Short mmCIF file of C-alpha atoms in Angstrom, two decimals:
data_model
loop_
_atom_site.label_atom_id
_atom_site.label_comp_id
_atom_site.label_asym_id
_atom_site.label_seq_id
_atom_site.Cartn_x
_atom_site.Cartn_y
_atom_site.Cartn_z
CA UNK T 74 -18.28 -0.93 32.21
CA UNK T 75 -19.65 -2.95 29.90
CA UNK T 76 -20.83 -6.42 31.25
CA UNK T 77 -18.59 -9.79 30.41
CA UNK T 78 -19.56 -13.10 30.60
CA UNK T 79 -16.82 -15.58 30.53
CA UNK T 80 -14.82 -15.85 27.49
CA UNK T 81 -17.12 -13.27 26.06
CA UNK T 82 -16.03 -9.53 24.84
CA UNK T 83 -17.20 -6.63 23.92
CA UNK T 84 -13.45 -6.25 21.94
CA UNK T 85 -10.88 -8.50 21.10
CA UNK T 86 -6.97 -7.57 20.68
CA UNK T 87 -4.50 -9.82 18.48
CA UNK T 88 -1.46 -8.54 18.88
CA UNK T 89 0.26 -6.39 22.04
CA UNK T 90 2.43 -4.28 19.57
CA UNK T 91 1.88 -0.25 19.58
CA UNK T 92 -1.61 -0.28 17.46
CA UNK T 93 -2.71 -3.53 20.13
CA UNK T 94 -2.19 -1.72 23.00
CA UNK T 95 -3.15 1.79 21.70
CA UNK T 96 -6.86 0.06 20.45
CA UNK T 97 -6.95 -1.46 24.07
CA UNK T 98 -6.68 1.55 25.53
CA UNK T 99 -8.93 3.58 24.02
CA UNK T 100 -11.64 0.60 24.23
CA UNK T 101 -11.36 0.15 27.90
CA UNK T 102 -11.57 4.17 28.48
CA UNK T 103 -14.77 3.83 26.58
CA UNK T 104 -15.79 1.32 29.45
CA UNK T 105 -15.95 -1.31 27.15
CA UNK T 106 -14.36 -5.35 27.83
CA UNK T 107 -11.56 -6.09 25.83
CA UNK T 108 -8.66 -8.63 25.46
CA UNK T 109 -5.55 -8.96 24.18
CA UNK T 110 -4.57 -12.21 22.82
CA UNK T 111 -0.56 -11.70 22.34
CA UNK T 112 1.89 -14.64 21.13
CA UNK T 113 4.49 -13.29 23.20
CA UNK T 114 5.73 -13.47 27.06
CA UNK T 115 5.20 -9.36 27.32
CA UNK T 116 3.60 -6.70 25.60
CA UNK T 117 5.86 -4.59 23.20
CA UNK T 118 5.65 -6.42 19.63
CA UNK T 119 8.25 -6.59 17.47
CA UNK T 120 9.43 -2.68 17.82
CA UNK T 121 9.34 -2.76 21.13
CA UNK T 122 10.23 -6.36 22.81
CA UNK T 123 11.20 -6.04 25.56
CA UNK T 124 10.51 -2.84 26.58
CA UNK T 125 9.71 -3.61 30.25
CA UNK T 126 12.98 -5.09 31.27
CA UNK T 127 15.02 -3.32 29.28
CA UNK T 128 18.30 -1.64 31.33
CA UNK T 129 19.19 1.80 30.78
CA UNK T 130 22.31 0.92 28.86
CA UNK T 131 20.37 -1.34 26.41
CA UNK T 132 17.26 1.32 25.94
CA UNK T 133 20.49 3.88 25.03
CA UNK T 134 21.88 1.55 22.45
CA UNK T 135 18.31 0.99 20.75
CA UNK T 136 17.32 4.77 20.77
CA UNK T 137 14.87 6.95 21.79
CA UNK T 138 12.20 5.95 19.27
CA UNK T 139 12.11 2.46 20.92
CA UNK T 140 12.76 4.48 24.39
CA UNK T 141 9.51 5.53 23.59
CA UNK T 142 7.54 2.18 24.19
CA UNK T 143 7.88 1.93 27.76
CA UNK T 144 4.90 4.63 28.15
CA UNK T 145 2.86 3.02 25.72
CA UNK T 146 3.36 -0.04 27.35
CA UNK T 147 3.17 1.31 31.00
CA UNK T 148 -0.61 3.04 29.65
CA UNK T 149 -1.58 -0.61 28.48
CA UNK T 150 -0.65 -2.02 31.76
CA UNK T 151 -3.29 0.67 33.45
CA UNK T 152 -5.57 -0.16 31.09
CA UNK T 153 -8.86 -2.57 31.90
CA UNK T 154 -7.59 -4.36 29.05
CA UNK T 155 -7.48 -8.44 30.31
CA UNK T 156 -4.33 -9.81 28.63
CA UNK T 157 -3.21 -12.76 27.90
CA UNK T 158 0.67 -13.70 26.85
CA UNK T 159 1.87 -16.55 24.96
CA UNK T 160 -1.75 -16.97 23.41
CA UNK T 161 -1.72 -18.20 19.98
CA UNK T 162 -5.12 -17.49 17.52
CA UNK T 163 -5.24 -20.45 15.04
CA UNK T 164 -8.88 -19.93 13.51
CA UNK T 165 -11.69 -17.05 13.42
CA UNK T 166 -14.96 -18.29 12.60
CA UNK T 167 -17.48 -15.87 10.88
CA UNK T 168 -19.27 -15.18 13.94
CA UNK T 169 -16.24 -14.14 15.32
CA UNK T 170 -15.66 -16.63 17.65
CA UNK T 171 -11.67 -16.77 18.39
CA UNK T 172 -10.13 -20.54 19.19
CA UNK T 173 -6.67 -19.53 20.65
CA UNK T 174 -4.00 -21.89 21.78
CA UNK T 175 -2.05 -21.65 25.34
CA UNK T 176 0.29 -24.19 25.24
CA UNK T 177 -1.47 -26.73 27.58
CA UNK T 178 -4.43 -26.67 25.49
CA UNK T 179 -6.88 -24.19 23.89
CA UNK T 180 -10.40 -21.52 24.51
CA UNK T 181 -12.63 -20.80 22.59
CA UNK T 182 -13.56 -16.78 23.00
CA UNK T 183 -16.22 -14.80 21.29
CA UNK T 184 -16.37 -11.04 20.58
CA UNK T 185 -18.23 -8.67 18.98
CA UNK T 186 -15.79 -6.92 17.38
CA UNK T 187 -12.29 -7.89 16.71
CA UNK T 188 -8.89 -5.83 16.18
CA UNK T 189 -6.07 -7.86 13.78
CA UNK T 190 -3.24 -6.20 15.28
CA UNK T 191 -0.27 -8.51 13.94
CA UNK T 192 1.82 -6.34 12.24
CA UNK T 193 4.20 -7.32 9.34
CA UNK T 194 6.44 -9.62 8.38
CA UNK T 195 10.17 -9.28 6.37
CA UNK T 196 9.34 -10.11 2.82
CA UNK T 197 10.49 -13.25 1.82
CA UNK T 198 14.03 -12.83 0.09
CA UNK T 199 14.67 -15.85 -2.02
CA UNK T 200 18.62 -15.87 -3.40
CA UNK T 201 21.31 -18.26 -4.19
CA UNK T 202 22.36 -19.77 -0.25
CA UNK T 203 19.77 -17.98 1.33
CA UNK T 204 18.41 -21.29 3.43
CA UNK T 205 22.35 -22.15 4.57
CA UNK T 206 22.70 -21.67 8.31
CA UNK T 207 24.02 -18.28 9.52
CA UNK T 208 21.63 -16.63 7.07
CA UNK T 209 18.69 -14.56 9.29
CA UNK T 210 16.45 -11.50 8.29
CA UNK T 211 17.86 -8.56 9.72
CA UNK T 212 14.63 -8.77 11.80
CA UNK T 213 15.76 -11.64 13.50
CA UNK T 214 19.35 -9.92 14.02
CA UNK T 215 17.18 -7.46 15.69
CA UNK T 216 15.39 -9.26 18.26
CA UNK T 217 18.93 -11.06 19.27
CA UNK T 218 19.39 -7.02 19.87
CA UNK T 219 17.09 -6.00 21.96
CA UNK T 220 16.94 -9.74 23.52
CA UNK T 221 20.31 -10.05 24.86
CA UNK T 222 21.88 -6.80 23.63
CA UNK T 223 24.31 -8.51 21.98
CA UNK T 224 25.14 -9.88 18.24
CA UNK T 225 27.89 -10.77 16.31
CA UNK T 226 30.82 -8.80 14.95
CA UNK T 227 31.08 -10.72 11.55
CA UNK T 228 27.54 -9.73 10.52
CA UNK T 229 27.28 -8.67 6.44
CA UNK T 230 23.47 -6.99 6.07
CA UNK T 231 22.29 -7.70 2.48
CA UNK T 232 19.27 -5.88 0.78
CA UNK T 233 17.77 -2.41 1.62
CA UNK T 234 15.59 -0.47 3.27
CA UNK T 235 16.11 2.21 6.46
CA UNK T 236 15.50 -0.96 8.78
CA UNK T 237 19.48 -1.98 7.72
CA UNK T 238 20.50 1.24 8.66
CA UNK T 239 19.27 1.51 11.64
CA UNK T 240 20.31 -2.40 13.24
CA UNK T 241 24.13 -1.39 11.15
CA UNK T 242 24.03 1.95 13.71
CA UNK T 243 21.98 0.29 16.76
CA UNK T 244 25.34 -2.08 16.35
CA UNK T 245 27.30 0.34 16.65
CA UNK T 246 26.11 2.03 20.01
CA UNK T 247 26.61 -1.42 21.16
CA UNK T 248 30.57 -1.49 20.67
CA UNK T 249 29.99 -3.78 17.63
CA UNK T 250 31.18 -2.24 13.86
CA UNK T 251 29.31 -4.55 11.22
CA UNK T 252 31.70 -6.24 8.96
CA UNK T 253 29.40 -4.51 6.15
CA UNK T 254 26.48 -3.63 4.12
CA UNK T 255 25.71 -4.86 0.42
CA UNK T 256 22.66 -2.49 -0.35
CA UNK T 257 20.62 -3.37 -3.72
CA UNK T 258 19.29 0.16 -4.65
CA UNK T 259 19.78 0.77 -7.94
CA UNK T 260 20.96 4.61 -8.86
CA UNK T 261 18.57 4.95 -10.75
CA UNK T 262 15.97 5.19 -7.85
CA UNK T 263 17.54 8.11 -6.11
CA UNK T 264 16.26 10.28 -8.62
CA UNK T 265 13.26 8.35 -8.93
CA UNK T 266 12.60 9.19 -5.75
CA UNK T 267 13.80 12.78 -5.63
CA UNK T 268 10.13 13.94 -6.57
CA UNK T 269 8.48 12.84 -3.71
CA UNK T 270 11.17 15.09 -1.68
CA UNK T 271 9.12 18.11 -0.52
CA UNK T 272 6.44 15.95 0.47
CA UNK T 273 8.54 13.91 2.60
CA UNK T 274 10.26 17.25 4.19
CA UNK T 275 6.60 17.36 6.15
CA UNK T 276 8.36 14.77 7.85
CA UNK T 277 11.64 15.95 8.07
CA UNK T 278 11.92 14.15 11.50
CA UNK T 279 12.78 10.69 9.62
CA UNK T 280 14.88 12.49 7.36
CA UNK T 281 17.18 13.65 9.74
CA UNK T 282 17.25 10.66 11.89
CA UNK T 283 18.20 8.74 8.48
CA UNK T 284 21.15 11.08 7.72
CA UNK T 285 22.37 10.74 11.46
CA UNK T 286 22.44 6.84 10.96
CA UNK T 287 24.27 7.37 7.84
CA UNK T 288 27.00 9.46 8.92
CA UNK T 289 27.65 7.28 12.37
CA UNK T 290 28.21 4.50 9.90
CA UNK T 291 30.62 6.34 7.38
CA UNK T 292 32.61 7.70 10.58
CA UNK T 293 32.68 4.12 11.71
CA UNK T 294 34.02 2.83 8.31
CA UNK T 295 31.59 0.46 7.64
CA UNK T 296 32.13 -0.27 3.86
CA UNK T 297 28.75 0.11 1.91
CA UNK T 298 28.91 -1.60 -1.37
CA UNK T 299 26.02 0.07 -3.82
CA UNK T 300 23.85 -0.51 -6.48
CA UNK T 301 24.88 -4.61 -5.51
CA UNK T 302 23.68 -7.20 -8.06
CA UNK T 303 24.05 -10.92 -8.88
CA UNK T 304 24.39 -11.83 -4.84
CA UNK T 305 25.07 -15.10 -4.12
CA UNK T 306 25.89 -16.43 -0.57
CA UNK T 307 28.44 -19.53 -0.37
CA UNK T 308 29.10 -22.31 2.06
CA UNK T 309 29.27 -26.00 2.36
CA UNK T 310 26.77 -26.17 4.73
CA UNK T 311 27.18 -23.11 6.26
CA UNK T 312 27.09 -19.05 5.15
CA UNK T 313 30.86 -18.44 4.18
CA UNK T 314 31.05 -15.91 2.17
CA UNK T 315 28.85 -13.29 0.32
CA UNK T 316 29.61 -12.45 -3.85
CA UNK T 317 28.03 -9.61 -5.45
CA UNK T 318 29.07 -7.16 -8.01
CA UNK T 319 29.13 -3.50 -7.23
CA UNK T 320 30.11 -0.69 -9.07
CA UNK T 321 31.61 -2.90 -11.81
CA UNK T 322 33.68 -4.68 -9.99
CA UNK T 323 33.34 -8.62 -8.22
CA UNK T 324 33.48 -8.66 -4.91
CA UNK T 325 33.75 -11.91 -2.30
CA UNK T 326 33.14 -10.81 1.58
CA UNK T 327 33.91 -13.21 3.88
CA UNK T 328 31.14 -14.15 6.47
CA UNK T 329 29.10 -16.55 8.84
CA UNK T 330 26.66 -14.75 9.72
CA UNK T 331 24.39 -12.77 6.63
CA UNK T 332 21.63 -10.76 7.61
CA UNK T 333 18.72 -10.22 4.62
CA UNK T 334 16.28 -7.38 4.05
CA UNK T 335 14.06 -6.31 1.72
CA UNK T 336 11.87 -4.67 3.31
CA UNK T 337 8.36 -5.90 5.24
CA UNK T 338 5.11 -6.77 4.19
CA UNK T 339 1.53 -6.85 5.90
CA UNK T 340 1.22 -9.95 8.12
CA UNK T 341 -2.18 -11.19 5.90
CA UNK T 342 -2.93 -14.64 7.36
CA UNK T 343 -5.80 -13.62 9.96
CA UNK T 344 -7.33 -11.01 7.24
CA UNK T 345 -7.31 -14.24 4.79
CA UNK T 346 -8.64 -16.74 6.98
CA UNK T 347 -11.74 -14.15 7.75
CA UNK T 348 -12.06 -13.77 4.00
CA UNK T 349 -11.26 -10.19 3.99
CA UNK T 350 -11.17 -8.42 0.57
CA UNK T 351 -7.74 -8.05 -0.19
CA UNK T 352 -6.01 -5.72 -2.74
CA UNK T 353 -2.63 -5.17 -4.47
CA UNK T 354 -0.45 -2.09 -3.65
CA UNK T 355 1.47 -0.80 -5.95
CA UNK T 356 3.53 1.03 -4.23
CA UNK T 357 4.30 -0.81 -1.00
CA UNK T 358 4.78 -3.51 -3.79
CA UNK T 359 2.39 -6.33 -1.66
CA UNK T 360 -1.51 -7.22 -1.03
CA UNK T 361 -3.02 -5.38 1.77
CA UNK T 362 -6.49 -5.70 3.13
CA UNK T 363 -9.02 -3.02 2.07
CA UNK T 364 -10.05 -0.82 4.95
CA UNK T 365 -12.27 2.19 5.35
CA UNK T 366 -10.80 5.69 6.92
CA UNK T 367 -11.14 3.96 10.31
CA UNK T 368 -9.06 0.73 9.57
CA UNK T 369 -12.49 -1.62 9.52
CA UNK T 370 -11.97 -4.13 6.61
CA UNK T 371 -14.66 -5.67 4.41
CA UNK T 372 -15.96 -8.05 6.97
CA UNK T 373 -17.57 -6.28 9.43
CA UNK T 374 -16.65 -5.45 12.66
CA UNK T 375 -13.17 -6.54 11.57
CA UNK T 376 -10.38 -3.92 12.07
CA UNK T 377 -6.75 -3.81 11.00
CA UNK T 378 -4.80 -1.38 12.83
CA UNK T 379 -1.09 -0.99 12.41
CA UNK T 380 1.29 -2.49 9.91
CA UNK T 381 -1.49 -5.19 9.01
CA UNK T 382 -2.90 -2.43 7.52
CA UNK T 383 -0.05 -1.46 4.71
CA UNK T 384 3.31 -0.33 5.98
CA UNK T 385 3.23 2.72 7.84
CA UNK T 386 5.59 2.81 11.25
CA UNK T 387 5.35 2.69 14.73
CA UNK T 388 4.13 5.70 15.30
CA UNK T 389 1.26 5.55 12.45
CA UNK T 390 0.80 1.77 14.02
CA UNK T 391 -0.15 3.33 17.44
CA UNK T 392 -2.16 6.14 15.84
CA UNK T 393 -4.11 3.44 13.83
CA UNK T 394 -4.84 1.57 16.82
CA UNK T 395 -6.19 4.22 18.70
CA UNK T 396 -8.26 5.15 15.30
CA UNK T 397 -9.55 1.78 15.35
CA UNK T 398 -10.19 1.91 18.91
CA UNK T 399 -12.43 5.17 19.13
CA UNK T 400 -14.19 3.93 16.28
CA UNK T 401 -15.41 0.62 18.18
CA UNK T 402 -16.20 3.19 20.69
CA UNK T 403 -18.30 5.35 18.82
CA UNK T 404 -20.19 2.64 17.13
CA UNK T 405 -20.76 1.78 21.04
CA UNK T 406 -22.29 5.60 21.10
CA UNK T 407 -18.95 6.48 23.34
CA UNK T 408 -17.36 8.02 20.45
CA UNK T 409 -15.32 11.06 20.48
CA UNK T 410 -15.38 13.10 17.42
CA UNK T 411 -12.89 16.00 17.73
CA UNK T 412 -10.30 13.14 19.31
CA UNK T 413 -10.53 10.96 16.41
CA UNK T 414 -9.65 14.29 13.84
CA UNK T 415 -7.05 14.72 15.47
CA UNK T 416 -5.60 11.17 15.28
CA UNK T 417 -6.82 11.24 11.41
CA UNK T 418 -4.19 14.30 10.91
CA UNK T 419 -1.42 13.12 12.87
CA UNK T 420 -1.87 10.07 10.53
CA UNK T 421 -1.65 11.75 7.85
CA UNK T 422 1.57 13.48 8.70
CA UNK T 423 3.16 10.60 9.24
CA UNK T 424 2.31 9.13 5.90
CA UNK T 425 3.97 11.78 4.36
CA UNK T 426 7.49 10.13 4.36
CA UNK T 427 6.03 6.68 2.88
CA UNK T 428 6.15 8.12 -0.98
CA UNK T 429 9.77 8.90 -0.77
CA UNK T 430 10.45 5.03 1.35
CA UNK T 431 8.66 2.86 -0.75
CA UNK T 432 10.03 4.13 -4.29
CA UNK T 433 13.78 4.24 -3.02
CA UNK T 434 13.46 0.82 -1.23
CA UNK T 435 11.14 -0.90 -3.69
CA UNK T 436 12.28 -4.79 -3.74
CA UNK T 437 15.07 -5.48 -5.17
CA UNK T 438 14.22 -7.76 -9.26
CA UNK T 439 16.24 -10.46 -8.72
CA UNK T 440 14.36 -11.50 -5.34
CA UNK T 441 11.08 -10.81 -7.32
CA UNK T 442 12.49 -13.26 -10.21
CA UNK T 443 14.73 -15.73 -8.96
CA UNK T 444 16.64 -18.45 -10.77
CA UNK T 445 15.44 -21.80 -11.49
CA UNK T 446 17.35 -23.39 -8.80
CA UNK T 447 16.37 -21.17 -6.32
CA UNK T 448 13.92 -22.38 -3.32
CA UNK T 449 11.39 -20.58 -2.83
CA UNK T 450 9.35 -22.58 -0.06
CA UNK T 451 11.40 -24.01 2.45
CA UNK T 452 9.21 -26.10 4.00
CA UNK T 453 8.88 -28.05 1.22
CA UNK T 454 12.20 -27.17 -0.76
CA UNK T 455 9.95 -26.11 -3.97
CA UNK T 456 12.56 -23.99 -6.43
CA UNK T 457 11.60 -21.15 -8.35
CA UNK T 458 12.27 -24.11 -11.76
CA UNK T 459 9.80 -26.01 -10.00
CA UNK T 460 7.18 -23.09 -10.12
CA UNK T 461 7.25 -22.36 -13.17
CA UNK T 462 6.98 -25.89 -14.88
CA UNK T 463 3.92 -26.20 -12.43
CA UNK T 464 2.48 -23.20 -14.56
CA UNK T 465 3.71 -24.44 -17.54
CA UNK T 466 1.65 -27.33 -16.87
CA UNK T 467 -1.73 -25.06 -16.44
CA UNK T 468 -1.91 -24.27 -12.81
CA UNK T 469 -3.18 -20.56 -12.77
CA UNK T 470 -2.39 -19.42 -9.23
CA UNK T 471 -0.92 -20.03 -5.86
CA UNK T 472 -3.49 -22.68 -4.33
CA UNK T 473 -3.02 -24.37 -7.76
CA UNK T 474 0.52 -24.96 -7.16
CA UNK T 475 0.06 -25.88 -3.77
CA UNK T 476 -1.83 -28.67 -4.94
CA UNK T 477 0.56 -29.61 -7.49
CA UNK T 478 3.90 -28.98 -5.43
CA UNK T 479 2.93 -28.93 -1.70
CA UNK T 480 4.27 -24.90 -1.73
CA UNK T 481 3.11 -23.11 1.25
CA UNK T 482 1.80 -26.23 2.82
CA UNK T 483 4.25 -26.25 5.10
CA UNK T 484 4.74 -25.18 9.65
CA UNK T 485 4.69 -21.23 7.63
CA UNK T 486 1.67 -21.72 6.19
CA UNK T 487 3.39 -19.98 3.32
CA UNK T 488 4.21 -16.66 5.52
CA UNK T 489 8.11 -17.18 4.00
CA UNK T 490 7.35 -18.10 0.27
CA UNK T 491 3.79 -16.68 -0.53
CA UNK T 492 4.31 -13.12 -2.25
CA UNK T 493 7.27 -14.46 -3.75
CA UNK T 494 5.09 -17.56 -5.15
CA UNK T 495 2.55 -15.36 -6.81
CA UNK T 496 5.13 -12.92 -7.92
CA UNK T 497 6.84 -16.22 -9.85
CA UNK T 498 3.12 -17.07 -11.51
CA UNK T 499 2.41 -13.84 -12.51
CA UNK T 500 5.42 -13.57 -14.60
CA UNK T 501 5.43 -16.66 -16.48
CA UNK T 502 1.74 -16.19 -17.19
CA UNK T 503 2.28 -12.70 -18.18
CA UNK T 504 -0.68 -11.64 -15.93
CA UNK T 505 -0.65 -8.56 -13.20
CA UNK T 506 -0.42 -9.97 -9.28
CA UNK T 507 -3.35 -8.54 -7.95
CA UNK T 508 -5.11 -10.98 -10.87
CA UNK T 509 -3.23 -14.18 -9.43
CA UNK T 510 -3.99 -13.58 -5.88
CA UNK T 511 -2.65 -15.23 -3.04
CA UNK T 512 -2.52 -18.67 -1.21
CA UNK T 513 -6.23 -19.45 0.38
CA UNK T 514 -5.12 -19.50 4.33
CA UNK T 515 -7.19 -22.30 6.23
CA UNK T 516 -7.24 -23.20 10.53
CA UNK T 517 -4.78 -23.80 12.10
CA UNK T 518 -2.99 -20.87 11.38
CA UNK T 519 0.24 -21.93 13.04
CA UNK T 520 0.89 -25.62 13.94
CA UNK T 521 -1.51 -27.27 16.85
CA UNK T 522 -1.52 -30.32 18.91
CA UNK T 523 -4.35 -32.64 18.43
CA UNK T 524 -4.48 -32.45 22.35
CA UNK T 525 -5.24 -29.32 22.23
CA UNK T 526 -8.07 -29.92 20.06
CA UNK T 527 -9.36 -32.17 22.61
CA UNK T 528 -8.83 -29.93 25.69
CA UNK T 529 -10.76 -26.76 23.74
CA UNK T 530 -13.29 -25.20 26.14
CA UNK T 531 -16.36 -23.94 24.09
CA UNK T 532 -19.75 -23.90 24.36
CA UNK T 533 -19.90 -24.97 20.73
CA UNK T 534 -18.11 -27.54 18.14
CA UNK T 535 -15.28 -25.92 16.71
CA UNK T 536 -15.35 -25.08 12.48
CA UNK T 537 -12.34 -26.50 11.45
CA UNK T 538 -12.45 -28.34 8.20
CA UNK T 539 -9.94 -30.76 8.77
CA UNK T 540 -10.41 -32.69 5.17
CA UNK T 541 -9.33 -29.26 4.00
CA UNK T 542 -5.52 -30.35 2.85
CA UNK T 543 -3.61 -26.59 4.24
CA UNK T 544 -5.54 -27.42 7.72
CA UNK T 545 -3.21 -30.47 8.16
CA UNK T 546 -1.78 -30.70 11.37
CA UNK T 547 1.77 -30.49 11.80
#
């Protein structure tokens, strides 16, 4: 075992999802020290919260796919691993030292080599009404899921991607028939995306799991309204109904409780506070940080291991921890070749479905282009209108118009509005995304107390340029 001094590592873990605590445990079977810094009360993530405690009846309504974190969990748990719940990271210095918050007050832990394991985030989804309460991501009807296995019966899912499926049938098994779903895909794209067919068929496990969810829902009678433009939601200070036209006809559904996806995105903030090169994906239609064949990223001993990494699953999330994980190893001389082939070509099975995904359930062009009156940051209740006169006015890119307009400046740090700012730039100035960039991401990366600032235990003065206007405390 390698030897650990306090608050020093030979490996540190941020995020307990599947590529966390795959990454843990293949570092601590290499016999070297890690931890795993993890936001949340248990380890699990976001596909599998909960996993521990969750009954039999639950685990049945969620499936077998998320059935399938409890060993991956239970292998973490065996693991040498030291973890540490409800830990949040709010700055990475360049020497990788970590400062991490714990509620009472903060540490300051160093490690030689660090694994960003924080997954993705649902892409922001900025539409007429889509701040009024009773509007959530369909991620956030998910956790409500697998929280409390319960969620409401009046629940209209707006937007696309498999992810609506699969909450629509997970309702289902729960006794609950959504009231429906208003799906954006235009025509159009299901023969755009019938070339990438006998690719995908090398994962015909996904296929078939998709047309499963599909017919439970049409032998439910859920109405699915396609090809669904101009959606507005309505209220007087509440979601009350949904409007949207679909196949040439107006419709008006009404709702309290609207659930919006279009799809998720790399959560970026860590990988931009480190200074990461970055790079625009075409396909997957958002920035992702570059990365070698092992998941390291420009910065050195830096790795990005699951949906961080570009959108690829859970099961290529746990395959690029563990990739990430013998690579630390090896570097360590502990490596195992013919173990980390393998992983490399299970990977790249499982990437064979993304082709077919990503050009059927590309983002929808009104969220991409909103109207005028349209926030975009939320925080600061900054409209689309408000965007554009900014570049009107000569601000080139995001951290210009956070200067101008306070956009992104706000307890998000511009997690809910920041594709969807730069998307807004790089159409009025005519100019391809990947040239505007992104917001500049500064400490603290999620709102700190100054107490905690105080109460920091390190051996040396913490780098936090607090003059910097984004490292305002909230």
């Amino acid at each position: 075992m390698s030897a650990t001094t306090k608050n020093r590592y030979d490996v540190a873990i941020i995020g307990a999802g599947p590529a966390g605590m795959a990454a843990a445990v293949e570092v601590t079977k290499a016999g070297l020290s890690a931890i795993v810094l993890d936001e949340q009360p248990a380890p699990g993530g976001q596909i599998y919260r909960g996993i521990e405690t969750s009954d039999e009846k639950r685990t049945k309504i969620l499936g077998p796919d998320y059935a399938a974190g409890r060993d991956i969990a239970r292998a973490f748990r065996d693991s040498r691993a030291e973890y540490l719940p409800g830990a949040t990271v709010w700055n990475i210095d360049s020497a990788l030292g970590i400062d991490v918050s714990l509620g009472q007050g903060s540490k300051h832990i160093q490690a030689g080599a660090i694994v960003v394991a924080t997954g993705a985030i649902e892409r922001p989804t900025p539409m007429p009404g889509w701040t009024l309460p009773g509007v959530t991501t369909a991620g956030a009807l998910q956790i409500l899921l697998k929280a409390n296995g319960v969620v409401s019966d009046d629940v209209v899912f707006v937007g696309s991607g498999p992810l609506l499926s699969l909450i629509a049938a997970q309702m289902l098994k729960a006794g609950v028939k959504p009231r429906a779903i208003v799906e954006t895909v235009p025509q159009s794209r299901y023969v755009a995306a019938l070339k990438h067919l006998p690719a995908a068929l090398g994962a015909a496990s996904y296929l078939l799991k998709g047309m499963a969810m599909m017919l439970s829902l049409r032998r439910a009678g859920v109405p699915i309204y396609r090809d669904a433009t101009g959606i507005r939601i309505e209220g007087n200070g509440k979601a009350e109904a949904v409007t949207f036209t679909s196949g040439g006809k107006s419709h008006r559904l009404e709702t309290t409780s609207v659930a919006l996806h279009q799809g998720i995105v790399p959560n970026q903030q860590v990988t931009r506070l480190l200074r990461c090169e970055h790079e625009w994906n075409k396909s997957q239609h958002c920035f992702v940080p570059k990365v070698d064949e092992y998941f390291e990223t420009t910065m050195a001993d830096v790795y990005v291991a699951g949906d961080g990494a570009g959108i690829g699953g859970a099961v290529a999330a746990r395959l690029r921890g563990r990739l990430a994980g013998l690579r630390i190893a090896e570097k360590a001389g502990r490596g195992n070749a013919q173990e980390r082939r393998s992983v490399t070509d299970a990977l790249m099975r499982e990437a064979k479905i993304r082709p077919l995904l990503e050009t059927l359930y590309a983002p929808s062009p009104e969220i991409l282009a909103p109207a005028d009156e349209t926030l975009v940051c939320r925080c600061e209740e900054v409209t689309a209108g408000d965007i554009r006169k900014a570049v009107d006015l000569g601000a080139p890119g995001p951290n210009q118009v956070k200067s101008f307009l306070r956009s992104g400046m706000g307890p998000c740090q511009g997690r809910m509005c920041g594709l969807a700012v730069s998307e807004i730039i790089a159409s009025r100035r005519g100019e391809p995304i990947s040239e505007i960039g992104y917001y500049r991401i500064r400490p603290p990366l999620k709102p700190l107390l100054l107490s905690e600032l105080a109460a920091l235990e390190s051996e040396e003065a913490v780098p936090v340029d607090l003059a910097d206007e984004s490292a305002a405390l909230h």
